[in-house]
């Protein structure tokens, strides 16, 4: 929330003038004005500028697993041998999954 530092501030006297009943009524008024909104319906109406990516194609060069790499048995990511934490029953585990 933005703060306007030039706006006049309330003094202690002004703050004490707000009664409990007045504060409760303000809270009730604010909550009664809220409406349940379906987020998915609301998001469908948004259109981002330059977001039309329907004609785009990704071109990524995929390399096969190298001799000095392994596939982790838990996260199934390919890591360098230097990140091998342990191997049990032929299943290799990376340092991130072993932690």
Short mmCIF file of N, CA and C in Angstrom, two decimals:
data_model
loop_
_atom_site.label_atom_id
_atom_site.label_comp_id
_atom_site.label_asym_id
_atom_site.label_seq_id
_atom_site.Cartn_x
_atom_site.Cartn_y
_atom_site.Cartn_z
N UNK A 1 0.84 -1.17 0.00
CA UNK A 1 0.00 0.00 0.00
C UNK A 1 0.89 1.24 0.00
N UNK A 2 0.56 2.19 -0.83
CA UNK A 2 1.36 3.42 -0.93
C UNK A 2 1.06 4.31 0.27
N UNK A 3 2.08 5.02 0.72
CA UNK A 3 1.94 5.92 1.85
C UNK A 3 2.18 7.34 1.38
N UNK A 4 1.25 8.21 1.70
CA UNK A 4 1.39 9.62 1.37
C UNK A 4 2.00 10.31 2.57
N UNK A 5 3.27 10.63 2.48
CA UNK A 5 3.97 11.23 3.60
C UNK A 5 3.64 12.71 3.78
N UNK A 6 3.00 13.33 2.79
CA UNK A 6 2.63 14.73 2.89
C UNK A 6 1.25 14.92 3.51
N UNK A 7 0.49 13.85 3.65
CA UNK A 7 -0.86 13.96 4.21
C UNK A 7 -0.77 14.27 5.70
N UNK A 8 -1.73 15.04 6.21
CA UNK A 8 -1.70 15.34 7.65
C UNK A 8 -1.91 14.06 8.46
N UNK A 9 -1.17 13.94 9.54
CA UNK A 9 -1.24 12.75 10.37
C UNK A 9 -2.22 12.96 11.50
N UNK A 10 -2.80 11.87 11.95
CA UNK A 10 -3.71 11.95 13.08
C UNK A 10 -2.90 12.05 14.36
N UNK A 11 -3.38 12.86 15.24
CA UNK A 11 -2.73 12.97 16.55
C UNK A 11 -3.32 11.93 17.49
N UNK A 12 -2.77 11.83 18.68
CA UNK A 12 -3.29 10.87 19.66
C UNK A 12 -4.73 11.18 20.03
N UNK A 13 -5.08 12.47 20.05
CA UNK A 13 -6.46 12.85 20.36
C UNK A 13 -7.42 12.37 19.28
N UNK A 14 -7.01 12.49 18.01
CA UNK A 14 -7.85 12.03 16.92
C UNK A 14 -8.04 10.52 16.97
N UNK A 15 -6.99 9.80 17.28
CA UNK A 15 -7.08 8.35 17.34
C UNK A 15 -7.99 7.88 18.47
N UNK A 16 -7.95 8.57 19.60
CA UNK A 16 -8.77 8.16 20.73
C UNK A 16 -10.24 8.48 20.51
N UNK A 17 -10.54 9.40 19.57
CA UNK A 17 -11.94 9.76 19.31
C UNK A 17 -12.69 8.64 18.59
N UNK A 18 -11.98 7.78 17.87
CA UNK A 18 -12.65 6.67 17.19
C UNK A 18 -13.13 5.67 18.23
N UNK A 19 -14.42 5.53 18.33
CA UNK A 19 -14.96 4.60 19.32
C UNK A 19 -14.90 3.18 18.78
N UNK A 20 -15.02 2.25 19.69
CA UNK A 20 -15.00 0.83 19.32
C UNK A 20 -16.17 0.52 18.39
N UNK A 21 -17.33 1.06 18.68
CA UNK A 21 -18.51 0.79 17.86
C UNK A 21 -18.33 1.33 16.44
N UNK A 22 -17.71 2.52 16.33
CA UNK A 22 -17.48 3.11 15.01
C UNK A 22 -16.51 2.25 14.21
N UNK A 23 -15.47 1.78 14.87
CA UNK A 23 -14.50 0.93 14.19
C UNK A 23 -15.12 -0.39 13.77
N UNK A 24 -15.96 -0.97 14.61
CA UNK A 24 -16.64 -2.23 14.26
C UNK A 24 -17.58 -2.02 13.08
N UNK A 25 -18.29 -0.89 13.06
CA UNK A 25 -19.21 -0.64 11.96
C UNK A 25 -18.46 -0.45 10.65
N UNK A 26 -17.30 0.18 10.71
CA UNK A 26 -16.48 0.32 9.49
C UNK A 26 -16.04 -1.03 8.97
N UNK A 27 -15.65 -1.91 9.90
CA UNK A 27 -15.20 -3.24 9.49
C UNK A 27 -16.34 -4.01 8.86
N UNK A 28 -17.54 -3.93 9.42
CA UNK A 28 -18.70 -4.62 8.87
C UNK A 28 -19.04 -4.07 7.49
N UNK A 29 -18.95 -2.75 7.33
CA UNK A 29 -19.26 -2.14 6.04
C UNK A 29 -18.28 -2.61 4.96
N UNK A 30 -17.02 -2.71 5.31
CA UNK A 30 -16.03 -3.15 4.33
C UNK A 30 -16.23 -4.60 3.96
N UNK A 31 -16.54 -5.45 4.92
CA UNK A 31 -16.69 -6.87 4.62
C UNK A 31 -17.97 -7.15 3.86
N UNK A 32 -19.02 -6.33 4.06
CA UNK A 32 -20.28 -6.55 3.34
C UNK A 32 -20.17 -6.18 1.88
N UNK A 33 -19.23 -5.33 1.53
CA UNK A 33 -19.10 -4.91 0.14
C UNK A 33 -18.28 -5.89 -0.69
N UNK A 34 -17.65 -6.86 -0.07
CA UNK A 34 -16.85 -7.81 -0.84
C UNK A 34 -17.75 -8.84 -1.50
N UNK A 35 -17.39 -9.23 -2.70
CA UNK A 35 -18.18 -10.17 -3.48
C UNK A 35 -17.28 -11.35 -3.83
N UNK A 36 -17.85 -12.56 -3.77
CA UNK A 36 -17.07 -13.73 -4.17
C UNK A 36 -16.84 -13.68 -5.67
N UNK A 37 -15.57 -13.72 -6.07
CA UNK A 37 -15.22 -13.65 -7.48
C UNK A 37 -14.45 -14.91 -7.84
N UNK A 38 -14.86 -15.54 -8.92
CA UNK A 38 -14.16 -16.72 -9.39
C UNK A 38 -12.89 -16.25 -10.09
N UNK A 39 -11.74 -16.65 -9.55
CA UNK A 39 -10.47 -16.17 -10.08
C UNK A 39 -10.22 -16.64 -11.51
N UNK A 40 -10.65 -17.85 -11.83
CA UNK A 40 -10.41 -18.35 -13.19
C UNK A 40 -11.21 -17.56 -14.21
N UNK A 41 -12.45 -17.22 -13.88
CA UNK A 41 -13.25 -16.42 -14.81
C UNK A 41 -12.65 -15.02 -14.97
N UNK A 42 -12.16 -14.48 -13.89
CA UNK A 42 -11.58 -13.15 -13.94
C UNK A 42 -10.28 -13.17 -14.75
N UNK A 43 -9.49 -14.23 -14.62
CA UNK A 43 -8.22 -14.31 -15.32
C UNK A 43 -8.40 -14.51 -16.81
N UNK A 44 -9.52 -15.09 -17.24
CA UNK A 44 -9.74 -15.31 -18.66
C UNK A 44 -9.87 -14.00 -19.42
N UNK A 45 -10.30 -12.95 -18.76
CA UNK A 45 -10.49 -11.67 -19.41
C UNK A 45 -9.21 -10.88 -19.59
N UNK A 46 -8.14 -11.28 -18.92
CA UNK A 46 -6.88 -10.55 -19.03
C UNK A 46 -6.16 -10.93 -20.31
N UNK A 47 -5.64 -9.93 -20.96
CA UNK A 47 -4.85 -10.18 -22.15
C UNK A 47 -3.56 -9.39 -22.02
N UNK A 48 -2.46 -10.09 -21.98
CA UNK A 48 -1.17 -9.42 -21.80
C UNK A 48 -0.67 -8.91 -23.14
N UNK A 49 -0.05 -7.74 -23.14
CA UNK A 49 0.47 -7.20 -24.40
C UNK A 49 1.63 -8.05 -24.92
N UNK A 50 1.57 -8.39 -26.17
CA UNK A 50 2.63 -9.18 -26.78
C UNK A 50 2.65 -10.62 -26.33
N UNK A 51 1.52 -11.14 -25.84
CA UNK A 51 1.49 -12.49 -25.29
C UNK A 51 1.07 -13.54 -26.31
N UNK A 52 0.87 -13.17 -27.55
CA UNK A 52 0.46 -14.15 -28.55
C UNK A 52 1.68 -14.95 -28.98
N UNK A 53 1.84 -16.11 -28.40
CA UNK A 53 2.99 -16.97 -28.70
C UNK A 53 2.57 -18.21 -29.48
N UNK A 54 1.40 -18.15 -30.13
CA UNK A 54 0.88 -19.32 -30.82
C UNK A 54 1.75 -19.74 -31.99
N UNK A 55 2.44 -18.80 -32.62
CA UNK A 55 3.28 -19.15 -33.77
C UNK A 55 4.72 -19.44 -33.41
N UNK A 56 5.05 -19.40 -32.14
CA UNK A 56 6.44 -19.60 -31.71
C UNK A 56 6.77 -21.08 -31.59
N UNK A 57 7.99 -21.40 -31.95
CA UNK A 57 8.50 -22.76 -31.78
C UNK A 57 9.78 -22.70 -30.97
N UNK A 58 9.93 -23.62 -30.04
CA UNK A 58 11.15 -23.68 -29.26
C UNK A 58 12.14 -24.58 -29.97
N UNK A 59 13.36 -24.13 -30.05
CA UNK A 59 14.39 -24.97 -30.64
C UNK A 59 15.50 -25.15 -29.61
N UNK A 60 15.58 -26.34 -29.06
CA UNK A 60 16.55 -26.66 -28.03
C UNK A 60 17.35 -27.86 -28.50
N UNK A 61 18.64 -27.75 -28.38
CA UNK A 61 19.49 -28.88 -28.77
C UNK A 61 19.60 -29.83 -27.58
N UNK A 62 19.17 -31.06 -27.76
CA UNK A 62 19.18 -32.06 -26.70
C UNK A 62 20.38 -32.97 -26.91
N UNK A 63 21.19 -33.08 -25.90
CA UNK A 63 22.35 -33.96 -25.95
C UNK A 63 22.07 -35.24 -25.19
N UNK A 64 22.54 -36.36 -25.66
CA UNK A 64 22.38 -37.59 -24.89
C UNK A 64 23.25 -37.54 -23.63
N UNK A 65 22.93 -38.41 -22.69
CA UNK A 65 23.67 -38.46 -21.44
C UNK A 65 25.13 -38.83 -21.74
N UNK A 66 26.04 -38.04 -21.17
CA UNK A 66 27.47 -38.25 -21.41
C UNK A 66 28.00 -39.34 -20.48
N UNK A 67 29.22 -39.77 -20.75
CA UNK A 67 29.82 -40.84 -19.97
C UNK A 67 30.10 -40.42 -18.53
N UNK A 68 30.31 -39.13 -18.30
CA UNK A 68 30.61 -38.66 -16.94
C UNK A 68 29.36 -38.12 -16.23
N UNK A 69 28.18 -38.52 -16.67
CA UNK A 69 26.93 -38.08 -16.07
C UNK A 69 26.12 -39.28 -15.60
N UNK A 70 25.18 -39.03 -14.69
CA UNK A 70 24.29 -40.08 -14.22
C UNK A 70 22.89 -39.49 -14.02
N UNK A 71 21.90 -40.37 -13.99
CA UNK A 71 20.53 -39.95 -13.74
C UNK A 71 20.17 -40.30 -12.32
N UNK A 72 19.74 -39.31 -11.56
CA UNK A 72 19.37 -39.52 -10.16
C UNK A 72 18.12 -40.40 -10.09
N UNK A 73 18.13 -41.32 -9.16
CA UNK A 73 17.01 -42.25 -9.00
C UNK A 73 15.82 -41.64 -8.28
N UNK A 74 15.97 -40.47 -7.67
CA UNK A 74 14.86 -39.82 -6.97
C UNK A 74 14.26 -38.67 -7.78
N UNK A 75 15.10 -37.74 -8.24
CA UNK A 75 14.57 -36.57 -8.97
C UNK A 75 14.61 -36.79 -10.48
N UNK A 76 15.30 -37.82 -10.95
CA UNK A 76 15.39 -38.19 -12.37
C UNK A 76 16.02 -37.11 -13.22
N UNK A 77 16.87 -36.28 -12.62
CA UNK A 77 17.63 -35.29 -13.36
C UNK A 77 19.01 -35.84 -13.69
N UNK A 78 19.58 -35.38 -14.78
CA UNK A 78 20.92 -35.80 -15.16
C UNK A 78 21.93 -34.87 -14.51
N UNK A 79 22.88 -35.45 -13.76
CA UNK A 79 23.90 -34.69 -13.04
C UNK A 79 25.28 -35.17 -13.46
N UNK A 80 26.27 -34.34 -13.18
CA UNK A 80 27.66 -34.73 -13.38
C UNK A 80 28.06 -35.70 -12.27
N UNK A 81 29.03 -36.56 -12.54
CA UNK A 81 29.47 -37.55 -11.55
C UNK A 81 29.95 -36.91 -10.25
N UNK A 82 30.39 -35.67 -10.30
CA UNK A 82 30.86 -35.01 -9.09
C UNK A 82 29.72 -34.76 -8.10
N UNK A 83 28.47 -34.85 -8.54
CA UNK A 83 27.33 -34.64 -7.66
C UNK A 83 26.72 -35.95 -7.18
N UNK A 84 27.41 -37.05 -7.38
CA UNK A 84 26.92 -38.34 -6.92
C UNK A 84 27.16 -38.46 -5.42
N UNK A 85 26.08 -38.65 -4.66
CA UNK A 85 26.19 -38.76 -3.21
C UNK A 85 26.35 -40.21 -2.79
N UNK A 86 25.50 -41.07 -3.33
CA UNK A 86 25.58 -42.49 -2.97
C UNK A 86 24.95 -43.34 -4.07
N UNK A 87 25.30 -44.60 -4.02
CA UNK A 87 24.74 -45.57 -4.97
C UNK A 87 24.40 -46.82 -4.18
N UNK A 88 23.15 -47.21 -4.25
CA UNK A 88 22.73 -48.43 -3.56
C UNK A 88 21.85 -49.26 -4.48
N UNK A 89 22.22 -50.51 -4.64
CA UNK A 89 21.50 -51.45 -5.51
C UNK A 89 21.37 -50.93 -6.94
N UNK A 90 22.39 -50.25 -7.42
CA UNK A 90 22.41 -49.74 -8.78
C UNK A 90 21.65 -48.44 -8.97
N UNK A 91 21.06 -47.90 -7.90
CA UNK A 91 20.32 -46.64 -7.98
C UNK A 91 21.24 -45.53 -7.49
N UNK A 92 21.49 -44.57 -8.36
CA UNK A 92 22.39 -43.46 -8.01
C UNK A 92 21.54 -42.29 -7.49
N UNK A 93 22.03 -41.65 -6.41
CA UNK A 93 21.32 -40.55 -5.78
C UNK A 93 22.23 -39.33 -5.80
N UNK A 94 21.70 -38.17 -6.20
CA UNK A 94 22.48 -36.94 -6.26
C UNK A 94 22.61 -36.31 -4.86
N UNK A 95 23.51 -35.36 -4.73
CA UNK A 95 23.76 -34.74 -3.44
C UNK A 95 22.55 -33.94 -2.96
N UNK A 96 21.76 -33.35 -3.86
CA UNK A 96 20.60 -32.58 -3.45
C UNK A 96 19.52 -33.47 -2.87
N UNK A 97 19.30 -34.64 -3.46
CA UNK A 97 18.27 -35.55 -2.95
C UNK A 97 18.75 -36.26 -1.69
N UNK A 98 20.03 -36.47 -1.54
CA UNK A 98 20.56 -37.16 -0.37
C UNK A 98 20.52 -36.27 0.86
N UNK A 99 20.46 -34.95 0.68
CA UNK A 99 20.48 -34.02 1.82
C UNK A 99 19.18 -34.02 2.58
#
